[in-house]
PDB file of C-alpha atoms and ligand atoms in Angstrom:
ATOM      1  CA  MET A 617     -74.732  -4.792  -8.210  1.00 94.00           C
ATOM      2  CA  ILE A 618     -76.686  -2.401  -7.094  1.00 97.00           C
ATOM      3  CA  GLU A 619     -76.398  -0.705  -3.726  1.00 97.00           C
ATOM      4  CA  ILE A 620     -79.254   2.168  -2.618  1.00 97.00           C
ATOM      5  CA  LYS A 621     -78.650   4.499   0.135  1.00 97.00           C
ATOM      6  CA  ASP A 622     -81.358   6.665   1.821  1.00 97.00           C
ATOM      7  CA  LEU A 623     -81.437   7.734  -2.045  1.00 97.00           C
ATOM      8  CA  HIS A 624     -83.732  11.449  -1.807  1.00 97.00           C
ATOM      9  CA  LYS A 625     -85.075  13.038  -5.010  1.00 97.00           C
ATOM     10  CA  SER A 626     -86.909  16.524  -5.130  1.00 96.00           C
ATOM     11  CA  TYR A 627     -88.955  18.420  -7.489  1.00 95.00           C
ATOM     12  CA  LYS A 628     -88.687  22.132  -7.996  1.00 93.00           C
ATOM     13  CA  ILE A 629     -92.024  22.565  -9.187  1.00 91.00           C
ATOM     14  CA  GLY A 630     -92.232  26.809  -9.273  1.00 92.00           C
ATOM     15  CA  LYS A 631     -91.819  27.384  -5.526  1.00 92.00           C
ATOM     16  CA  ASN A 632     -92.780  24.571  -4.487  1.00 93.00           C
ATOM     17  CA  LEU A 633     -90.020  21.544  -4.179  1.00 93.00           C
ATOM     18  CA  LEU A 634     -92.112  17.882  -4.661  1.00 94.00           C
ATOM     19  CA  HIS A 635     -90.081  15.117  -2.519  1.00 95.00           C
ATOM     20  CA  VAL A 636     -90.262  12.327  -4.313  1.00 96.00           C
ATOM     21  CA  LEU A 637     -88.196   9.900  -3.386  1.00 97.00           C
ATOM     22  CA  LYS A 638     -88.236   9.535   0.267  1.00 96.00           C
ATOM     23  CA  GLY A 639     -85.177   7.491   1.697  1.00 96.00           C
ATOM     24  CA  ILE A 640     -85.120   4.628  -0.546  1.00 97.00           C
ATOM     25  CA  ASN A 641     -82.877   1.756   0.628  1.00 97.00           C
ATOM     26  CA  ILE A 642     -82.121  -1.452  -1.321  1.00 97.00           C
ATOM     27  CA  ASN A 643     -79.341  -3.977  -3.148  1.00 97.00           C
ATOM     28  CA  ILE A 644     -80.098  -5.868  -5.754  1.00 97.00           C
ATOM     29  CA  GLU A 645     -78.100  -8.673  -6.318  1.00 97.00           C
ATOM     30  CA  ALA A 646     -76.956  -9.999  -9.863  1.00 97.00           C
ATOM     31  CA  GLY A 647     -78.529 -12.117 -10.866  1.00 96.00           C
ATOM     32  CA  GLU A 648     -82.108 -11.179  -9.449  1.00 96.00           C
ATOM     33  CA  LEU A 649     -85.210 -10.203 -12.196  1.00 96.00           C
ATOM     34  CA  VAL A 650     -86.716  -7.333 -10.067  1.00 97.00           C
ATOM     35  CA  ALA A 651     -90.447  -5.659 -10.357  1.00 97.00           C
ATOM     36  CA  ILE A 652     -90.395  -2.577  -8.918  1.00 97.00           C
ATOM     37  CA  MET A 653     -94.229  -1.466  -8.792  1.00 97.00           C
ATOM     38  CA  GLY A 654     -96.607   1.040  -7.237  1.00 95.00           C
ATOM     39  CA  SER A 655     -99.428   3.482  -8.773  1.00 92.00           C
ATOM     40  CA  SER A 656     -99.103   6.144 -11.075  1.00 91.00           C
ATOM     41  CA  GLY A 657     -96.685   8.616  -9.841  1.00 91.00           C
ATOM     42  CA  SER A 658     -95.303   6.876  -7.021  1.00 93.00           C
ATOM     43  CA  GLY A 659     -91.733   7.549  -8.244  1.00 95.00           C
ATOM     44  CA  LYS A 660     -90.862   4.209 -10.147  1.00 95.00           C
ATOM     45  CA  SER A 661     -89.633   6.357 -13.218  1.00 95.00           C
ATOM     46  CA  THR A 662     -87.930   9.139 -11.662  1.00 96.00           C
ATOM     47  CA  LEU A 663     -86.406   5.362  -9.525  1.00 96.00           C
ATOM     48  CA  LEU A 664     -85.214   3.531 -12.845  1.00 96.00           C
ATOM     49  CA  ASN A 665     -83.797   7.232 -14.095  1.00 95.00           C
ATOM     50  CA  ILE A 666     -81.514   7.643 -11.161  1.00 95.00           C
ATOM     51  CA  LEU A 667     -80.625   4.107 -11.172  1.00 95.00           C
ATOM     52  CA  GLY A 668     -79.745   4.390 -15.005  1.00 94.00           C
ATOM     53  CA  MET A 669     -77.991   7.303 -14.609  1.00 93.00           C
ATOM     54  CA  LEU A 670     -80.245   9.686 -16.570  1.00 91.00           C
ATOM     55  CA  ASP A 671     -81.285  11.370 -13.208  1.00 91.00           C
ATOM     56  CA  VAL A 672     -79.180  12.177 -10.908  1.00 92.00           C
ATOM     57  CA  ALA A 673     -80.263  11.981  -6.837  1.00 94.00           C
ATOM     58  CA  ASP A 674     -80.238  14.506  -3.865  1.00 94.00           C
ATOM     59  CA  LYS A 675     -79.069  12.557  -1.459  1.00 95.00           C
ATOM     60  CA  GLY A 676     -78.132   9.247  -0.642  1.00 96.00           C
ATOM     61  CA  SER A 677     -75.373   6.642  -2.149  1.00 95.00           C
ATOM     62  CA  TYR A 678     -75.532   4.479  -5.476  1.00 96.00           C
ATOM     63  CA  THR A 679     -72.980   1.877  -5.895  1.00 95.00           C
ATOM     64  CA  LEU A 680     -73.184  -0.098  -9.103  1.00 94.00           C
ATOM     65  CA  ASP A 681     -70.920  -2.631  -9.704  1.00 92.00           C
ATOM     66  CA  LYS A 682     -69.456  -1.408  -6.807  1.00 92.00           C
ATOM     67  CA  VAL A 683     -68.603   2.076  -8.745  1.00 90.00           C
ATOM     68  CA  PRO A 684     -69.751   4.881  -6.557  1.00 91.00           C
ATOM     69  CA  ILE A 685     -72.048   6.894  -8.984  1.00 91.00           C
ATOM     70  CA  LYS A 686     -71.855  10.754  -7.782  1.00 88.00           C
ATOM     71  CA  ASP A 687     -69.792  13.333  -9.350  1.00 83.00           C
ATOM     72  CA  LEU A 688     -69.481  12.388 -12.253  1.00 85.00           C
ATOM     73  CA  ASP A 689     -69.065  14.656 -15.212  1.00 87.00           C
ATOM     74  CA  GLU A 690     -71.037  14.316 -18.107  1.00 86.00           C
ATOM     75  CA  THR A 691     -68.307  11.984 -20.347  1.00 88.00           C
ATOM     76  CA  LYS A 692     -67.665   9.824 -17.454  1.00 88.00           C
ATOM     77  CA  ALA A 693     -71.171   9.584 -16.644  1.00 88.00           C
ATOM     78  CA  ALA A 694     -72.225   8.138 -20.401  1.00 88.00           C
ATOM     79  CA  LYS A 695     -68.480   6.016 -19.885  1.00 87.00           C
ATOM     80  CA  TYR A 696     -70.668   4.593 -17.271  1.00 88.00           C
ATOM     81  CA  ARG A 697     -74.233   3.949 -18.966  1.00 89.00           C
ATOM     82  CA  ASN A 698     -72.819   2.130 -21.921  1.00 87.00           C
ATOM     83  CA  LYS A 699     -70.501  -0.631 -20.291  1.00 87.00           C
ATOM     84  CA  PHE A 700     -72.687  -0.783 -17.328  1.00 93.00           C
ATOM     85  CA  LEU A 701     -76.899   0.214 -18.818  1.00 95.00           C
ATOM     86  CA  GLY A 702     -79.305  -0.935 -20.681  1.00 95.00           C
ATOM     87  CA  PHE A 703     -82.537   0.544 -21.620  1.00 96.00           C
ATOM     88  CA  VAL A 704     -85.595  -0.150 -22.563  1.00 96.00           C
ATOM     89  CA  PHE A 705     -88.617   2.091 -22.661  1.00 95.00           C
ATOM     90  CA  GLN A 706     -92.975   1.959 -23.149  1.00 94.00           C
ATOM     91  CA  SER A 707     -92.871   3.665 -26.284  1.00 94.00           C
ATOM     92  CA  PHE A 708     -89.734   1.078 -28.196  1.00 96.00           C
ATOM     93  CA  ASN A 709     -87.882   4.959 -29.134  1.00 95.00           C
ATOM     94  CA  LEU A 710     -86.431   3.132 -32.801  1.00 96.00           C
ATOM     95  CA  ILE A 711     -85.542   5.298 -34.881  1.00 96.00           C
ATOM     96  CA  ASN A 712     -88.179   5.060 -37.669  1.00 96.00           C
ATOM     97  CA  TYR A 713     -86.206   6.003 -40.699  1.00 97.00           C
ATOM     98  CA  LYS A 714     -83.299   2.609 -39.244  1.00 97.00           C
ATOM     99  CA  THR A 715     -83.804  -0.749 -40.233  1.00 97.00           C
ATOM    100  CA  ALA A 716     -84.522  -3.226 -37.170  1.00 97.00           C
ATOM    101  CA  LEU A 717     -80.829  -4.164 -37.789  1.00 97.00           C
ATOM    102  CA  GLU A 718     -79.823  -0.796 -37.770  1.00 96.00           C
ATOM    103  CA  ASN A 719     -81.501  -0.157 -34.457  1.00 97.00           C
ATOM    104  CA  VAL A 720     -79.673  -3.147 -32.758  1.00 96.00           C
ATOM    105  CA  THR A 721     -75.763  -1.760 -34.165  1.00 95.00           C
ATOM    106  CA  LEU A 722     -76.376   1.641 -33.304  1.00 91.00           C
ATOM    107  CA  PRO A 723     -74.614   1.510 -28.859  1.00 88.00           C
ATOM    108  CA  LEU A 724     -72.021  -0.911 -31.214  1.00 89.00           C
ATOM    109  CA  TYR A 725     -71.507   3.011 -32.520  1.00 85.00           C
ATOM    110  CA  TYR A 726     -70.811   4.328 -29.495  1.00 80.00           C
ATOM    111  CA  GLN A 727     -67.769   1.083 -28.443  1.00 80.00           C
ATOM    112  CA  LYS A 728     -66.242   1.786 -31.743  1.00 81.00           C
ATOM    113  CA  ALA A 729     -66.851  -1.502 -32.634  1.00 82.00           C
ATOM    114  CA  GLY A 730     -65.772  -2.416 -36.171  1.00 88.00           C
ATOM    115  CA  ARG A 731     -68.547  -2.425 -39.197  1.00 89.00           C
ATOM    116  CA  LYS A 732     -67.533  -6.382 -39.431  1.00 93.00           C
ATOM    117  CA  GLU A 733     -68.395  -6.596 -35.675  1.00 91.00           C
ATOM    118  CA  ARG A 734     -71.042  -4.274 -35.438  1.00 91.00           C
ATOM    119  CA  HIS A 735     -73.395  -6.556 -38.205  1.00 94.00           C
ATOM    120  CA  ILE A 736     -71.930  -9.482 -36.973  1.00 94.00           C
ATOM    121  CA  LYS A 737     -73.157  -8.584 -33.025  1.00 94.00           C
ATOM    122  CA  ALA A 738     -76.069  -6.770 -34.359  1.00 95.00           C
ATOM    123  CA  MET A 739     -77.615 -10.593 -36.070  1.00 96.00           C
ATOM    124  CA  GLN A 740     -76.495 -12.496 -33.789  1.00 96.00           C
ATOM    125  CA  TYR A 741     -78.934 -10.628 -31.135  1.00 96.00           C
ATOM    126  CA  LEU A 742     -82.091 -10.038 -33.910  1.00 97.00           C
ATOM    127  CA  GLU A 743     -81.522 -13.573 -33.887  1.00 96.00           C
ATOM    128  CA  LYS A 744     -81.764 -14.180 -29.657  1.00 95.00           C
ATOM    129  CA  VAL A 745     -85.026 -12.209 -29.864  1.00 96.00           C
ATOM    130  CA  GLY A 746     -86.372 -14.335 -32.650  1.00 95.00           C
ATOM    131  CA  LEU A 747     -86.854 -11.124 -35.218  1.00 96.00           C
ATOM    132  CA  ALA A 748     -83.430 -12.395 -37.409  1.00 96.00           C
ATOM    133  CA  ASP A 749     -86.068 -12.692 -40.567  1.00 97.00           C
ATOM    134  CA  TRP A 750     -87.073  -9.208 -39.771  1.00 97.00           C
ATOM    135  CA  ALA A 751     -83.775  -7.237 -39.443  1.00 97.00           C
ATOM    136  CA  SER A 752     -83.856  -5.409 -42.799  1.00 97.00           C
ATOM    137  CA  HIS A 753     -87.969  -4.083 -42.036  1.00 97.00           C
ATOM    138  CA  LEU A 754     -88.255  -0.972 -40.798  1.00 98.00           C
ATOM    139  CA  PRO A 755     -89.492  -0.138 -37.498  1.00 97.00           C
ATOM    140  CA  SER A 756     -93.285   1.195 -39.606  1.00 97.00           C
ATOM    141  CA  GLU A 757     -93.890  -2.401 -40.918  1.00 97.00           C
ATOM    142  CA  LEU A 758     -93.238  -4.226 -37.190  1.00 97.00           C
ATOM    143  CA  SER A 759     -95.847  -5.107 -34.808  1.00 96.00           C
ATOM    144  CA  GLY A 760     -96.674  -3.300 -31.072  1.00 96.00           C
ATOM    145  CA  GLY A 761     -94.059  -6.772 -29.789  1.00 96.00           C
ATOM    146  CA  GLN A 762     -91.463  -7.237 -33.124  1.00 97.00           C
ATOM    147  CA  LYS A 763     -90.881  -3.180 -31.882  1.00 97.00           C
ATOM    148  CA  GLN A 764     -89.686  -4.034 -28.637  1.00 96.00           C
ATOM    149  CA  ARG A 765     -88.130  -7.203 -29.087  1.00 96.00           C
ATOM    150  CA  ILE A 766     -86.241  -4.764 -31.397  1.00 97.00           C
ATOM    151  CA  ALA A 767     -85.759  -2.851 -28.564  1.00 97.00           C
ATOM    152  CA  ILE A 768     -83.929  -4.936 -26.226  1.00 97.00           C
ATOM    153  CA  ALA A 769     -82.153  -7.139 -28.482  1.00 97.00           C
ATOM    154  CA  ARG A 770     -80.357  -3.218 -28.939  1.00 96.00           C
ATOM    155  CA  ALA A 771     -80.240  -2.838 -25.307  1.00 96.00           C
ATOM    156  CA  LEU A 772     -78.664  -6.002 -25.320  1.00 95.00           C
ATOM    157  CA  ALA A 773     -76.118  -5.368 -27.824  1.00 94.00           C
ATOM    158  CA  ALA A 774     -73.329  -3.313 -25.934  1.00 90.00           C
ATOM    159  CA  GLU A 775     -73.353  -6.505 -23.533  1.00 92.00           C
ATOM    160  CA  PRO A 776     -74.772  -3.979 -20.375  1.00 94.00           C
ATOM    161  CA  LYS A 777     -74.774  -5.605 -16.338  1.00 95.00           C
ATOM    162  CA  VAL A 778     -78.084  -4.713 -16.026  1.00 97.00           C
ATOM    163  CA  LEU A 779     -80.900  -4.317 -18.179  1.00 98.00           C
ATOM    164  CA  LEU A 780     -83.501  -1.737 -16.828  1.00 98.00           C
ATOM    165  CA  ALA A 781     -87.154  -1.662 -18.325  1.00 97.00           C
ATOM    166  CA  ASP A 782     -90.108   0.775 -17.798  1.00 97.00           C
ATOM    167  CA  GLU A 783     -93.671  -0.169 -18.571  1.00 97.00           C
ATOM    168  CA  PRO A 784     -92.053  -2.163 -21.227  1.00 96.00           C
ATOM    169  CA  THR A 785     -95.541  -3.411 -22.500  1.00 96.00           C
ATOM    170  CA  GLY A 786     -97.293  -1.109 -21.292  1.00 93.00           C
ATOM    171  CA  ALA A 787     -98.079  -0.273 -24.629  1.00 94.00           C
ATOM    172  CA  LEU A 788     -98.432  -4.586 -25.311  1.00 94.00           C
ATOM    173  CA  ASP A 789    -102.417  -5.954 -25.447  1.00 93.00           C
ATOM    174  CA  SER A 790    -101.929  -9.562 -22.306  1.00 91.00           C
ATOM    175  CA  THR A 791    -100.688 -12.014 -24.838  1.00 91.00           C
ATOM    176  CA  THR A 792     -97.276  -9.474 -26.476  1.00 94.00           C
ATOM    177  CA  SER A 793     -96.600  -8.317 -22.850  1.00 94.00           C
ATOM    178  CA  TYR A 794     -96.523 -11.678 -21.760  1.00 93.00           C
ATOM    179  CA  GLU A 795     -94.375 -12.832 -25.071  1.00 92.00           C
ATOM    180  CA  VAL A 796     -92.171  -9.310 -23.910  1.00 95.00           C
ATOM    181  CA  MET A 797     -92.357 -10.473 -20.780  1.00 95.00           C
ATOM    182  CA  GLN A 798     -91.370 -14.651 -21.571  1.00 94.00           C
ATOM    183  CA  LEU A 799     -88.508 -13.334 -23.838  1.00 94.00           C
ATOM    184  CA  ILE A 800     -87.169 -10.887 -20.615  1.00 96.00           C
ATOM    185  CA  GLN A 801     -87.344 -13.812 -18.688  1.00 95.00           C
ATOM    186  CA  GLU A 802     -85.088 -16.285 -20.701  1.00 94.00           C
ATOM    187  CA  ILE A 803     -82.849 -13.034 -21.031  1.00 96.00           C
ATOM    188  CA  ASN A 804     -82.404 -13.286 -17.040  1.00 96.00           C
ATOM    189  CA  ASP A 805     -82.267 -17.205 -16.439  1.00 93.00           C
ATOM    190  CA  GLU A 806     -78.838 -16.100 -18.673  1.00 94.00           C
ATOM    191  CA  GLY A 807     -77.765 -14.323 -16.085  1.00 95.00           C
ATOM    192  CA  LYS A 808     -78.499 -10.087 -17.136  1.00 97.00           C
ATOM    193  CA  THR A 809     -79.951  -8.564 -13.819  1.00 97.00           C
ATOM    194  CA  ILE A 810     -83.210  -6.543 -14.850  1.00 98.00           C
ATOM    195  CA  LEU A 811     -85.119  -4.363 -13.314  1.00 98.00           C
ATOM    196  CA  VAL A 812     -88.624  -3.909 -14.361  1.00 97.00           C
ATOM    197  CA  VAL A 813     -91.092  -1.039 -13.726  1.00 97.00           C
ATOM    198  CA  THR A 814     -94.717  -1.785 -13.870  1.00 95.00           C
ATOM    199  CA  HIS A 815     -98.008  -0.895 -12.223  1.00 90.00           C
ATOM    200  CA  GLU A 816     -99.969  -4.504 -13.624  1.00 91.00           C
ATOM    201  CA  LYS A 817     -99.678  -6.701 -10.926  1.00 92.00           C
ATOM    202  CA  ASP A 818     -99.571 -10.092 -13.229  1.00 91.00           C
ATOM    203  CA  ILE A 819     -95.800  -9.121 -15.169  1.00 93.00           C
ATOM    204  CA  ALA A 820     -94.891  -8.133 -11.668  1.00 94.00           C
ATOM    205  CA  HIS A 821     -95.626 -12.160 -10.604  1.00 93.00           C
ATOM    206  CA  MET A 822     -93.068 -12.903 -13.922  1.00 94.00           C
ATOM    207  CA  CYS A 823     -90.248 -11.285 -11.423  1.00 95.00           C
ATOM    208  CA  LYS A 824     -88.641 -13.204  -9.555  1.00 94.00           C
ATOM    209  CA  ARG A 825     -88.286 -10.291  -6.369  1.00 96.00           C
ATOM    210  CA  ILE A 826     -90.845  -7.971  -5.974  1.00 96.00           C
ATOM    211  CA  VAL A 827     -90.925  -3.819  -4.360  1.00 97.00           C
ATOM    212  CA  GLN A 828     -93.648  -1.656  -4.315  1.00 97.00           C
ATOM    213  CA  LEU A 829     -92.852   1.555  -3.696  1.00 96.00           C
ATOM    214  CA  LYS A 830     -95.562   4.149  -2.536  1.00 95.00           C
ATOM    215  CA  ASP A 831     -95.191   7.799  -1.340  1.00 91.00           C
ATOM    216  CA  GLY A 832     -91.442   8.081  -1.687  1.00 93.00           C
ATOM    217  CA  VAL A 833     -90.683   5.015   0.024  1.00 95.00           C
ATOM    218  CA  ILE A 834     -90.163   1.000  -0.429  1.00 97.00           C
ATOM    219  CA  ILE A 835     -93.664  -0.413   1.529  1.00 96.00           C
ATOM    220  CA  GLU A 836     -92.657  -3.935   0.464  1.00 96.00           C
ATOM    221  CA  ASP A 837     -89.914  -6.411  -0.281  1.00 96.00           C
ATOM    222  CA  THR A 838     -90.710  -9.846  -1.399  1.00 94.00           C
ATOM    223  CA  LYS A 839     -89.297 -12.386  -3.294  1.00 93.00           C
ATOM    224  CA  ILE A 840     -91.145 -14.627  -4.719  1.00 87.00           C
ATOM    225  CA  ASN A 841     -91.407 -17.515  -6.657  1.00 76.00           C
ATOM    226  CA  GLN A 842     -91.214 -16.861 -10.288  1.00 61.00           C
ATOM    227  CA  VAL A 843     -94.335 -17.620 -12.678  1.00 64.00           C
ATOM    228  CA  ARG A 844     -93.534 -18.468 -15.904  1.00 65.00           C
ATOM    229  CA  ALA A 845     -95.444 -16.984 -18.957  1.00 64.00           C
ATOM    230  CA  SER A 846     -96.687 -19.837 -20.235  1.00 51.00           C
ATOM    231  CA  GLU A 847     -98.754 -20.297 -17.256  1.00 57.00           C
ATOM    232  CA  TYR A 848    -100.936 -17.082 -17.499  1.00 55.00           C
ATOM    233  CA  VAL A 849    -101.153 -17.485 -22.158  1.00 47.00           C
TER     234      VAL A 849
HETATM  235  P1  LIG B1012     -94.003   7.353 -11.940  1.00 69.88           P
HETATM  236  O1  LIG B1012     -93.592   6.429 -13.381  1.00 69.88           O
HETATM  237  O2  LIG B1012     -94.817   6.122 -10.710  1.00 69.88           O
HETATM  238  O3  LIG B1012     -95.430   7.017 -12.843  1.00 69.88           O
HETATM  239  P2  LIG B1012     -92.560   9.300 -11.724  1.00 69.88           P
HETATM  240  O4  LIG B1012     -91.381   8.975 -10.761  1.00 69.88           O
HETATM  241  O5  LIG B1012     -92.984   9.826 -13.673  1.00 69.88           O
HETATM  242  O6  LIG B1012     -93.786   8.406 -11.123  1.00 69.88           O
HETATM  243  O7  LIG B1012     -92.812  10.806 -11.506  1.00 69.88           O
HETATM  244  C1  LIG B1012     -93.453  10.776  -9.879  1.00 69.88           C
HETATM  245  C2  LIG B1012     -93.933  12.558  -9.831  1.00 69.88           C
HETATM  246  O8  LIG B1012     -93.247  13.582  -9.833  1.00 69.88           O
HETATM  247  C3  LIG B1012     -95.175  12.096 -10.296  1.00 69.88           C
HETATM  248  O9  LIG B1012     -95.688  13.578  -9.570  1.00 69.88           O
HETATM  249  C4  LIG B1012     -94.456  13.517 -10.820  1.00 69.88           C
HETATM  250  O10 LIG B1012     -95.051  14.559 -11.802  1.00 69.88           O
HETATM  251  C5  LIG B1012     -93.311  13.937 -10.711  1.00 69.88           C
HETATM  252  N1  LIG B1012     -92.250  14.605 -11.693  1.00 69.88           N
HETATM  253  C6  LIG B1012     -91.638  13.461 -12.477  1.00 69.88           C
HETATM  254  N2  LIG B1012     -90.380  13.570 -13.126  1.00 69.88           N
HETATM  255  C7  LIG B1012     -90.490  15.361 -13.032  1.00 69.88           C
HETATM  256  C8  LIG B1012     -89.859  16.010 -13.183  1.00 69.88           C
HETATM  257  N3  LIG B1012     -88.822  16.664 -14.669  1.00 69.88           N
HETATM  258  N4  LIG B1012     -89.915  17.396 -13.620  1.00 69.88           N
HETATM  259  C9  LIG B1012     -90.995  17.538 -11.999  1.00 69.88           C
HETATM  260  N5  LIG B1012     -92.003  16.537 -11.634  1.00 69.88           N
HETATM  261  C10 LIG B1012     -91.375  15.042 -11.948  1.00 69.88           C
HETATM  262 MG1  LIG B1013     -93.435   6.302 -15.221  1.00 69.88          MG
END
């Protein structure tokens, strides 16, 4: 599903160049649930943003679902992003003046779905994350865990091939974190390819594979026996 070869990324800071990714090589198959771990500043978000086509690498190759991601103009990039990728962020990134349902409906506009179809699909995904009864509520009326579930429903509504989550539990207490990870596990059990960036070991151990980043390279890549959320809470 994802093939990365010798990926490099630097940021210019004044006159200096900060070399963040120094030759990343990784293959991720369809259906995997991968944690990307590493301390703060190790380049996790940079890597995820490149995978998510929100940023581009300086060097190296990236193939997503057999499509080489290279030199795409913004229109094409947006098209692929919408078709292939769903995003979940630490801070949820919901639109505050829109209801839960409207938030989940949003990506469906970009896919040019009709009004009725948008509503049906969005309700279906709200149900999936256990929040159908909260459809008409605003984000301010929801708990952190509920907000993240809405964000997950929104990401899924576009039916992406890959779900990218950058510290999805970073703003949640541990019980809620495990619940959100359990939902992510359930979505993965249905076949979705998912990458979760985290710096928390217990969260990483709820994934099937842990990739450890340090100083811009992968220092460890381990398949693990999946640990269930229920064993933690
Ligand atoms: P992580 O997500 O692992 O905490 P990041 O990928 O966000 O790490 O950042 C890696 C390094 O790159 C950090 O030192 C950060 O300050 C720097 N960095 C990230 N984004 C930018 C940017 N847009 N411009 C300049 N430096 C950046
Ligand atoms: Mg980060």
